[in-house]
Structure formats: structure tokens, C-alpha cells
PDB file of C-alpha atoms in Angstrom:
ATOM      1  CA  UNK A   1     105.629 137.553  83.257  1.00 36.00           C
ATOM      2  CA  UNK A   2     106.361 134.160  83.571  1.00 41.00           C
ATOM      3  CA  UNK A   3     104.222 131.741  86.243  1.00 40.00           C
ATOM      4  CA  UNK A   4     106.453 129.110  88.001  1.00 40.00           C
ATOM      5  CA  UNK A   5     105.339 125.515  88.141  1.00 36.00           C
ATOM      6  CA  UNK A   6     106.017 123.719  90.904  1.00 37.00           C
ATOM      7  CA  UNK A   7     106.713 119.566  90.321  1.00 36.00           C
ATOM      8  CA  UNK A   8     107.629 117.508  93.055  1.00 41.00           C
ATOM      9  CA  UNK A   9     109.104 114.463  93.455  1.00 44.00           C
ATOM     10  CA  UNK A  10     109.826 112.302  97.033  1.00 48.00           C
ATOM     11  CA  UNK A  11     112.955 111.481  98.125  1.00 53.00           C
ATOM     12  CA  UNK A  12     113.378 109.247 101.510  1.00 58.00           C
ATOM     13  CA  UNK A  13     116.822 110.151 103.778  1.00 60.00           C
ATOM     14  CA  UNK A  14     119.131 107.417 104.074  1.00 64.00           C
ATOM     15  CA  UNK A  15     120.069 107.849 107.544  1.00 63.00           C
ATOM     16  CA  UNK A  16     119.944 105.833 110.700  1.00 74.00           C
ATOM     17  CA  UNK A  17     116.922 108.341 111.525  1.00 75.00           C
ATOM     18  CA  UNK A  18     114.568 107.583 108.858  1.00 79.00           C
ATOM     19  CA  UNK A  19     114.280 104.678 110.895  1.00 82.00           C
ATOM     20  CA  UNK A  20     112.126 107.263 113.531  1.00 80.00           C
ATOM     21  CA  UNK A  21     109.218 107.833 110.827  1.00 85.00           C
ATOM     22  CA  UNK A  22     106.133 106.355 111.881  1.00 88.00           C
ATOM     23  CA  UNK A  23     105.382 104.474 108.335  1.00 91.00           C
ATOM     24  CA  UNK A  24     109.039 103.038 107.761  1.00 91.00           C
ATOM     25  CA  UNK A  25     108.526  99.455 108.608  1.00 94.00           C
ATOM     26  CA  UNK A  26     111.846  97.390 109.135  1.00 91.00           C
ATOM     27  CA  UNK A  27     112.167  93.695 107.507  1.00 94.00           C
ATOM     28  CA  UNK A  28     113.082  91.576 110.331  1.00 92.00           C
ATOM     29  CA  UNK A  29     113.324  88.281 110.605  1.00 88.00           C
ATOM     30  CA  UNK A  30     113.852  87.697 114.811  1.00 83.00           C
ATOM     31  CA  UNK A  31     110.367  89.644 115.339  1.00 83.00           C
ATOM     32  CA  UNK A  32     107.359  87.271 116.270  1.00 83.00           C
ATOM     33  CA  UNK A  33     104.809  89.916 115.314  1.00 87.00           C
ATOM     34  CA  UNK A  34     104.403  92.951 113.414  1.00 92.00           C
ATOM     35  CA  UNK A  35     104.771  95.632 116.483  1.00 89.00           C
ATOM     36  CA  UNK A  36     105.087  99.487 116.133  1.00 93.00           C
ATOM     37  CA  UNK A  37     105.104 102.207 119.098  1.00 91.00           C
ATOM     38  CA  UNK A  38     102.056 103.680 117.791  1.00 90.00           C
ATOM     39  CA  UNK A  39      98.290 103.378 117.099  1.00 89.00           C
ATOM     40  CA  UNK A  40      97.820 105.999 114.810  1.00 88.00           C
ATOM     41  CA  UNK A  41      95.636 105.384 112.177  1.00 90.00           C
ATOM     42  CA  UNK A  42      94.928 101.365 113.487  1.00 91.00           C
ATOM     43  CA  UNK A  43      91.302  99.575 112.912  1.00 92.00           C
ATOM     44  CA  UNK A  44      89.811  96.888 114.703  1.00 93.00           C
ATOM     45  CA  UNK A  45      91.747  97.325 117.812  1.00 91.00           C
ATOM     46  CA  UNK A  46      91.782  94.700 120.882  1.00 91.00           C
ATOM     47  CA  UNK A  47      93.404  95.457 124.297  1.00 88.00           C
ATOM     48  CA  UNK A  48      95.361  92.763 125.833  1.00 84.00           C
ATOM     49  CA  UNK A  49      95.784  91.187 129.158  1.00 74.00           C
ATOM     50  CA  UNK A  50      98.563  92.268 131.260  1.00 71.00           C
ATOM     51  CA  UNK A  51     101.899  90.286 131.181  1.00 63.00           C
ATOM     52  CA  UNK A  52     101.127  89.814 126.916  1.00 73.00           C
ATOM     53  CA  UNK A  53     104.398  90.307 125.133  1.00 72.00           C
ATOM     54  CA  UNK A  54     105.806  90.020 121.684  1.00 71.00           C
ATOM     55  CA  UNK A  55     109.619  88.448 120.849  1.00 67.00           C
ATOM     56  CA  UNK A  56     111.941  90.546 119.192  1.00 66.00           C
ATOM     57  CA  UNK A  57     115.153  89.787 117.178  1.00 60.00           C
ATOM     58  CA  UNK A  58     117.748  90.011 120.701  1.00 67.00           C
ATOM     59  CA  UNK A  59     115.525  87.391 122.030  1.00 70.00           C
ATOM     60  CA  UNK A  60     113.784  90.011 124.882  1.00 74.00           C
ATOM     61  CA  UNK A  61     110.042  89.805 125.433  1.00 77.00           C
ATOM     62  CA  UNK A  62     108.586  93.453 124.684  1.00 76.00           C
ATOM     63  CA  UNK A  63     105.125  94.243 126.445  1.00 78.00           C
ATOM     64  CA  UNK A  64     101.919  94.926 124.333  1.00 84.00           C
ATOM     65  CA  UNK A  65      99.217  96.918 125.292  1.00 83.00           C
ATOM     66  CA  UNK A  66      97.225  96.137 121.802  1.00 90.00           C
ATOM     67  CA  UNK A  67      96.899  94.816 118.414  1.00 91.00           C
ATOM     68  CA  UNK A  68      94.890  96.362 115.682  1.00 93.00           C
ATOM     69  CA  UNK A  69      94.860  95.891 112.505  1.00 95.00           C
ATOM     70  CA  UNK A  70      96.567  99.236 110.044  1.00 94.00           C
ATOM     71  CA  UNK A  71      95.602  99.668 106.628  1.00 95.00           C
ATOM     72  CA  UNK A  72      98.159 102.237 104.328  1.00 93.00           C
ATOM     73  CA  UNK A  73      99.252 103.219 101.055  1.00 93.00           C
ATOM     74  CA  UNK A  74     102.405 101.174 100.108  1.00 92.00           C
ATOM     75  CA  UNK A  75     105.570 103.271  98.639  1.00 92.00           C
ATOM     76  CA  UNK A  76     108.670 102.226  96.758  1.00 91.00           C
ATOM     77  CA  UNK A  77     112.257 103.820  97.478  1.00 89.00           C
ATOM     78  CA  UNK A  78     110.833 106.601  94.753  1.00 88.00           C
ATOM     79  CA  UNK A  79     108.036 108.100  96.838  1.00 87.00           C
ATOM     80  CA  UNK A  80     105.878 106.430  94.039  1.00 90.00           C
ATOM     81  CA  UNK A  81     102.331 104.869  95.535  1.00 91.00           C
ATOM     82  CA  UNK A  82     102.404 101.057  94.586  1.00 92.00           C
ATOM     83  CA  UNK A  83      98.976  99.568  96.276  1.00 91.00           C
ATOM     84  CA  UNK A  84      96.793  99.654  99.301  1.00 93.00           C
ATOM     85  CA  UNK A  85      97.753  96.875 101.916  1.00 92.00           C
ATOM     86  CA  UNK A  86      96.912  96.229 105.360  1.00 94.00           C
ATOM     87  CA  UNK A  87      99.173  95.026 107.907  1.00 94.00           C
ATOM     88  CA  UNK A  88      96.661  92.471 110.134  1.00 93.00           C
ATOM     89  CA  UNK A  89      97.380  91.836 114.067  1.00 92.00           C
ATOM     90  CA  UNK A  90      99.790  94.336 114.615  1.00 94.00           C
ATOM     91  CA  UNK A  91     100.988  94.532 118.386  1.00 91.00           C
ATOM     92  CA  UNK A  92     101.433  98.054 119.862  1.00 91.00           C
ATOM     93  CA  UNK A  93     104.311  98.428 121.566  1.00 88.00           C
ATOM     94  CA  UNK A  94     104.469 101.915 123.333  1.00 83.00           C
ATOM     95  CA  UNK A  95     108.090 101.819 124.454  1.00 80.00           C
ATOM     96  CA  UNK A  96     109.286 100.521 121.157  1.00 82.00           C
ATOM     97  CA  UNK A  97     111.383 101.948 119.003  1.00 84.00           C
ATOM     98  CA  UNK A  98     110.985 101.406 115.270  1.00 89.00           C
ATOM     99  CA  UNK A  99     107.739  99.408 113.204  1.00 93.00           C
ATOM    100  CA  UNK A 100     109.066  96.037 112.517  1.00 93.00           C
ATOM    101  CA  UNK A 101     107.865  93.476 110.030  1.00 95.00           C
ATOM    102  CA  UNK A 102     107.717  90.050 111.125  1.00 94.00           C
ATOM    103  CA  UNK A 103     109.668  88.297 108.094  1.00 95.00           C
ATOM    104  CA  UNK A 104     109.148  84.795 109.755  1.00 92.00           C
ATOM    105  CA  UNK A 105     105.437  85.300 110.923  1.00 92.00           C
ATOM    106  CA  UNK A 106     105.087  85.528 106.767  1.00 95.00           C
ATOM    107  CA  UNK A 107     106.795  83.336 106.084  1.00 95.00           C
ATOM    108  CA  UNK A 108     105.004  80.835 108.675  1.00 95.00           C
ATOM    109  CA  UNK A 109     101.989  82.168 106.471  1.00 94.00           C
ATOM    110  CA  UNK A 110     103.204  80.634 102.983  1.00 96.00           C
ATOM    111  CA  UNK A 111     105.881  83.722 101.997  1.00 96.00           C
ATOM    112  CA  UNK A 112     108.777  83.131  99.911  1.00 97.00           C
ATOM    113  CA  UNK A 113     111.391  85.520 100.786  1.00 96.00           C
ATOM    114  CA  UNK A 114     114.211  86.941  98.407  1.00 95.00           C
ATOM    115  CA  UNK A 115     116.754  89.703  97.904  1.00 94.00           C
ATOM    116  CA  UNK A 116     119.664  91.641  97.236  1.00 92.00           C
ATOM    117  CA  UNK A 117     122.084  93.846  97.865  1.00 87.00           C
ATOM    118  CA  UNK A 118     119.232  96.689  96.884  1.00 91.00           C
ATOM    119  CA  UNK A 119     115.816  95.182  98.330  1.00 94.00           C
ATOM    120  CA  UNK A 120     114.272  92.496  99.941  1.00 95.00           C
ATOM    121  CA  UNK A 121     111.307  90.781  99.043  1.00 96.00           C
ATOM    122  CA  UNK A 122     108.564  88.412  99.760  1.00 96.00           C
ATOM    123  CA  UNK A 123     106.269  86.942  97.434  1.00 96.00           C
ATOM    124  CA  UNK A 124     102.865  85.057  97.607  1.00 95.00           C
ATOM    125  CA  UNK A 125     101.214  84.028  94.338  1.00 94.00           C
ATOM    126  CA  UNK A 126     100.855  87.009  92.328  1.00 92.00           C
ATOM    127  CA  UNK A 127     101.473  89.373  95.693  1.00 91.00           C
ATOM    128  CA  UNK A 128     104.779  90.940  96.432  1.00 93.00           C
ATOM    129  CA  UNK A 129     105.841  93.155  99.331  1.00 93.00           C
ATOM    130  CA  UNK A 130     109.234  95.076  98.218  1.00 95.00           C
ATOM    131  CA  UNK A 131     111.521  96.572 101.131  1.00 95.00           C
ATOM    132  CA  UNK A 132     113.128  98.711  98.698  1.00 93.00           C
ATOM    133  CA  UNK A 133     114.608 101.630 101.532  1.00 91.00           C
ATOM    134  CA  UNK A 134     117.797 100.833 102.072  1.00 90.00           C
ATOM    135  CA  UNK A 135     119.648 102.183 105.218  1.00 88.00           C
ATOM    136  CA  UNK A 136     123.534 101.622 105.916  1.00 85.00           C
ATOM    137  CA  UNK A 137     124.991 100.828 109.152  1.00 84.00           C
ATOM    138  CA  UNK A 138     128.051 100.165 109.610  1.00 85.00           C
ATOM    139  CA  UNK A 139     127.750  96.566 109.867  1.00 85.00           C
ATOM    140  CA  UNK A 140     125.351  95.882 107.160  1.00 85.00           C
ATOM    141  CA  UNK A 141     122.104  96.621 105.485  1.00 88.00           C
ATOM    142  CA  UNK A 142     118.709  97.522 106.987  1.00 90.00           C
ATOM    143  CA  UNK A 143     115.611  97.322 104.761  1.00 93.00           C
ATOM    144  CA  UNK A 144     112.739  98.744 104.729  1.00 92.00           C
ATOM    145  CA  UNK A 145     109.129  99.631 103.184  1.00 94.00           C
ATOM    146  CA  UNK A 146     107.388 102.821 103.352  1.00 93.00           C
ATOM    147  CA  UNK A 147     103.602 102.227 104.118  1.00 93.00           C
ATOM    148  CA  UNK A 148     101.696 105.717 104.703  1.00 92.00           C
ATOM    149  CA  UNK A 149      99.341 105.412 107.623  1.00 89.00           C
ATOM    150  CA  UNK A 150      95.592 105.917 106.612  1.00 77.00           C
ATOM    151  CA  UNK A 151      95.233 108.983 108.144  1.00 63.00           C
ATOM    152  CA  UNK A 152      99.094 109.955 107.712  1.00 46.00           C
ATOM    153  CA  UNK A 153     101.108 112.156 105.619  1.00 43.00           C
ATOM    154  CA  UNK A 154     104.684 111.421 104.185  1.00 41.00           C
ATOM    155  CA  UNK A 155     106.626 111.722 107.085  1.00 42.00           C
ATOM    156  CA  UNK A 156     110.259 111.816 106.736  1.00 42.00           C
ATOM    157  CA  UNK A 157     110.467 112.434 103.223  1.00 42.00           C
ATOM    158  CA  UNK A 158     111.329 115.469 101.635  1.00 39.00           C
ATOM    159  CA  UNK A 159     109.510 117.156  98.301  1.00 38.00           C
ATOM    160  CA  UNK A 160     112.046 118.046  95.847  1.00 41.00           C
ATOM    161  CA  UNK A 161     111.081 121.019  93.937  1.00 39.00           C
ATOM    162  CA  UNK A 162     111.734 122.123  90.655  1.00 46.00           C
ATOM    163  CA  UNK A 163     110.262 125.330  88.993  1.00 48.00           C
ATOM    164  CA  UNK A 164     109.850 125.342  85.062  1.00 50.00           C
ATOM    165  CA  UNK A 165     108.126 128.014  83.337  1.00 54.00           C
ATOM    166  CA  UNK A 166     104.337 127.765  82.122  1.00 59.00           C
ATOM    167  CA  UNK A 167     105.714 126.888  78.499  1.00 58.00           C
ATOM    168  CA  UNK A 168     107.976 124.153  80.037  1.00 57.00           C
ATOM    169  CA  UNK A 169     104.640 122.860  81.845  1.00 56.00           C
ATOM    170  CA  UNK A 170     102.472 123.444  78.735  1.00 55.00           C
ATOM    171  CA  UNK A 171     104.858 121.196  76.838  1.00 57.00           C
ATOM    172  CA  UNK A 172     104.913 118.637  79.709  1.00 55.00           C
ATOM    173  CA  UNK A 173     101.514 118.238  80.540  1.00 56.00           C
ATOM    174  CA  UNK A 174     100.113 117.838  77.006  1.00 56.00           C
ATOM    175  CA  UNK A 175      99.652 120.704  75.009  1.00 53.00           C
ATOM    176  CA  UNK A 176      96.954 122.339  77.067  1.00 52.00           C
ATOM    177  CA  UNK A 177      95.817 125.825  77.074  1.00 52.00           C
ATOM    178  CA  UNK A 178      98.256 128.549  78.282  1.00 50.00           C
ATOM    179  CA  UNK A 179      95.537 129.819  80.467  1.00 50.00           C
ATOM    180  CA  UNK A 180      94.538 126.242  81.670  1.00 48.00           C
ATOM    181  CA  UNK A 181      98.170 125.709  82.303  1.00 41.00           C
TER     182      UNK A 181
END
């Protein structure tokens, strides 16, 4: 009898709601600081004082209750793991809604920023951060990056599986044994 093979690739939804998962991050440019709603998987955490807030794009002061610093696995639109990168003073924003990537505070930090109508970029000597998830709206474009929390799994994608037969596998994974197959 033949033994299925499972391969999987990662696809990421290109909904409105992938903007819920904790490790899409959202380019945007109006945000003073990096700021998510949550500390999972954060290092090197500080509390604030009361009263410390953040600016967002609409202009409205946001209340922090931290910053910490979050180290992840960065993503392309592919599901394909591109480096490790930390994100560095992060504000934690409890009754936020999405992660948001300060474009400007790069920028401010030497940055050049560039894009399309398929990613965004930014680019410091031979480092480049690629917001490469594209989401719709119906007034534009928002992009984003996927960067899996340190202690996170790939949350809002979805594995696409294909089965092939131990002789499709044996052919695909280099001639191995049947039995090692």
C-alpha cells in the first residue's frame, strides 16, 4: 500500500482580519512608535509612568503601559523564514488594535523607504525590511510584514497540504531509500 506524504506550504489570508494576528505588523507612517496590544513573547521590558502615551496616524494619543523589546522570525508573503530581527522599544498598548510599525521613527533612524503597488520597503546599508502582505481595502493598500513572535506559532496562516505518494517523495527528496522515505 501506498504511504501518503504530507508537504506543506503557508499561505497568509488577504482579508481585513489578518490584520487581528498577533505577528502581522502594519507599515505606518503616522505611528510615533512601534506599539502592539500584546506582550507576548517581549524581552527587556520597562513599565511606564502613568499619563505615557504613544501618537498614532489620526493624530490621538494612545496610553502605554510598557515597552519591551520583541525579537521574531521574519516571513515573506510565502510563509518562507527570511532572518531573525528584533523590533527594539516597542510600546504596549493593551486597548490597541493591530501591531504597527513606525515607518517615520525609521526613518528618523537613517531608513530609506520604497515601494510598490506589491510591497513596501525600507532599506539601511545592506539591511532590508520587506512588507510584502498585502491587504485591500476599499480605499487603498495596507502593507504588512509577518514577524513570528519568539515563543509564537504561525498564527493566521493556513498549511496547504498536498499528499504525493512515497515514490513521488522518493523522487523529490533525493533518491533516498524507500524505507527511509
Amino acid at each position: 500500500s501506498a504511504i501518503d506524504f504530507m508537504l506543506c506550504s503557508v499561505t497568509f489570508k488577504k482579508d481585513m482580519s489578518l490584520l487581528q494576528d498577533p505577528n502581522i505588523w502594519i507599515a505606518d507612517s503616522g505611528a510615533t512608535s512601534h506599539f502592539t496590544p500584546r506582550s507576548d513573547g517581549m524581552t527587556n521590558k520597562k513599565a511606564v509612568a502613568d499619563g505615557e502615551s504613544v501618537t498614532i496616524a489620526d493624530g490621538k494619543n494612545v496610553q502605554t503601559k510598557e515597552f519591551g523589546d520583541l525579537p521574531g522570525i521574519l516571513f515573506d508573503k510565502n510563509g518562507k523564514e527570511v532572518r531573525k530581527v528584533t523590533l527594539t522599544e516597542v510600546a504596549v498598548v493593551p486597548n490597541g488594535s493591530f501591531n504597527l510599525f513606525s515607518v517615520t521613527r525609521m526613518m528618523k533612524q537613517g531608513w530609506k523607504i520604497g515601494g510598490d503597488s506589491s510591497a513596501m520597503w525600507l532599506k539601511k546599508e545592506d539591511k532590508k525590511l520587506v512588507f510584502d502582505i498585502v491587504v485591500e481595502t476599499n480605499r487603498g493598500l495596507v502593507f504588512c510584514m509577518y514577524l513570528k513572535r519568539q515563543n509564537g506559532e504561525i498564527a493566521g496562516a493556513t498549511a496547504d497540504h498536498n499528499k504525493i505518494t512515497v515514490k513521488e517523495a522518493h523522487e523529490r527528496l533525493g533518491h533516498m531509500s524507500e524505507d527511509l522515505t
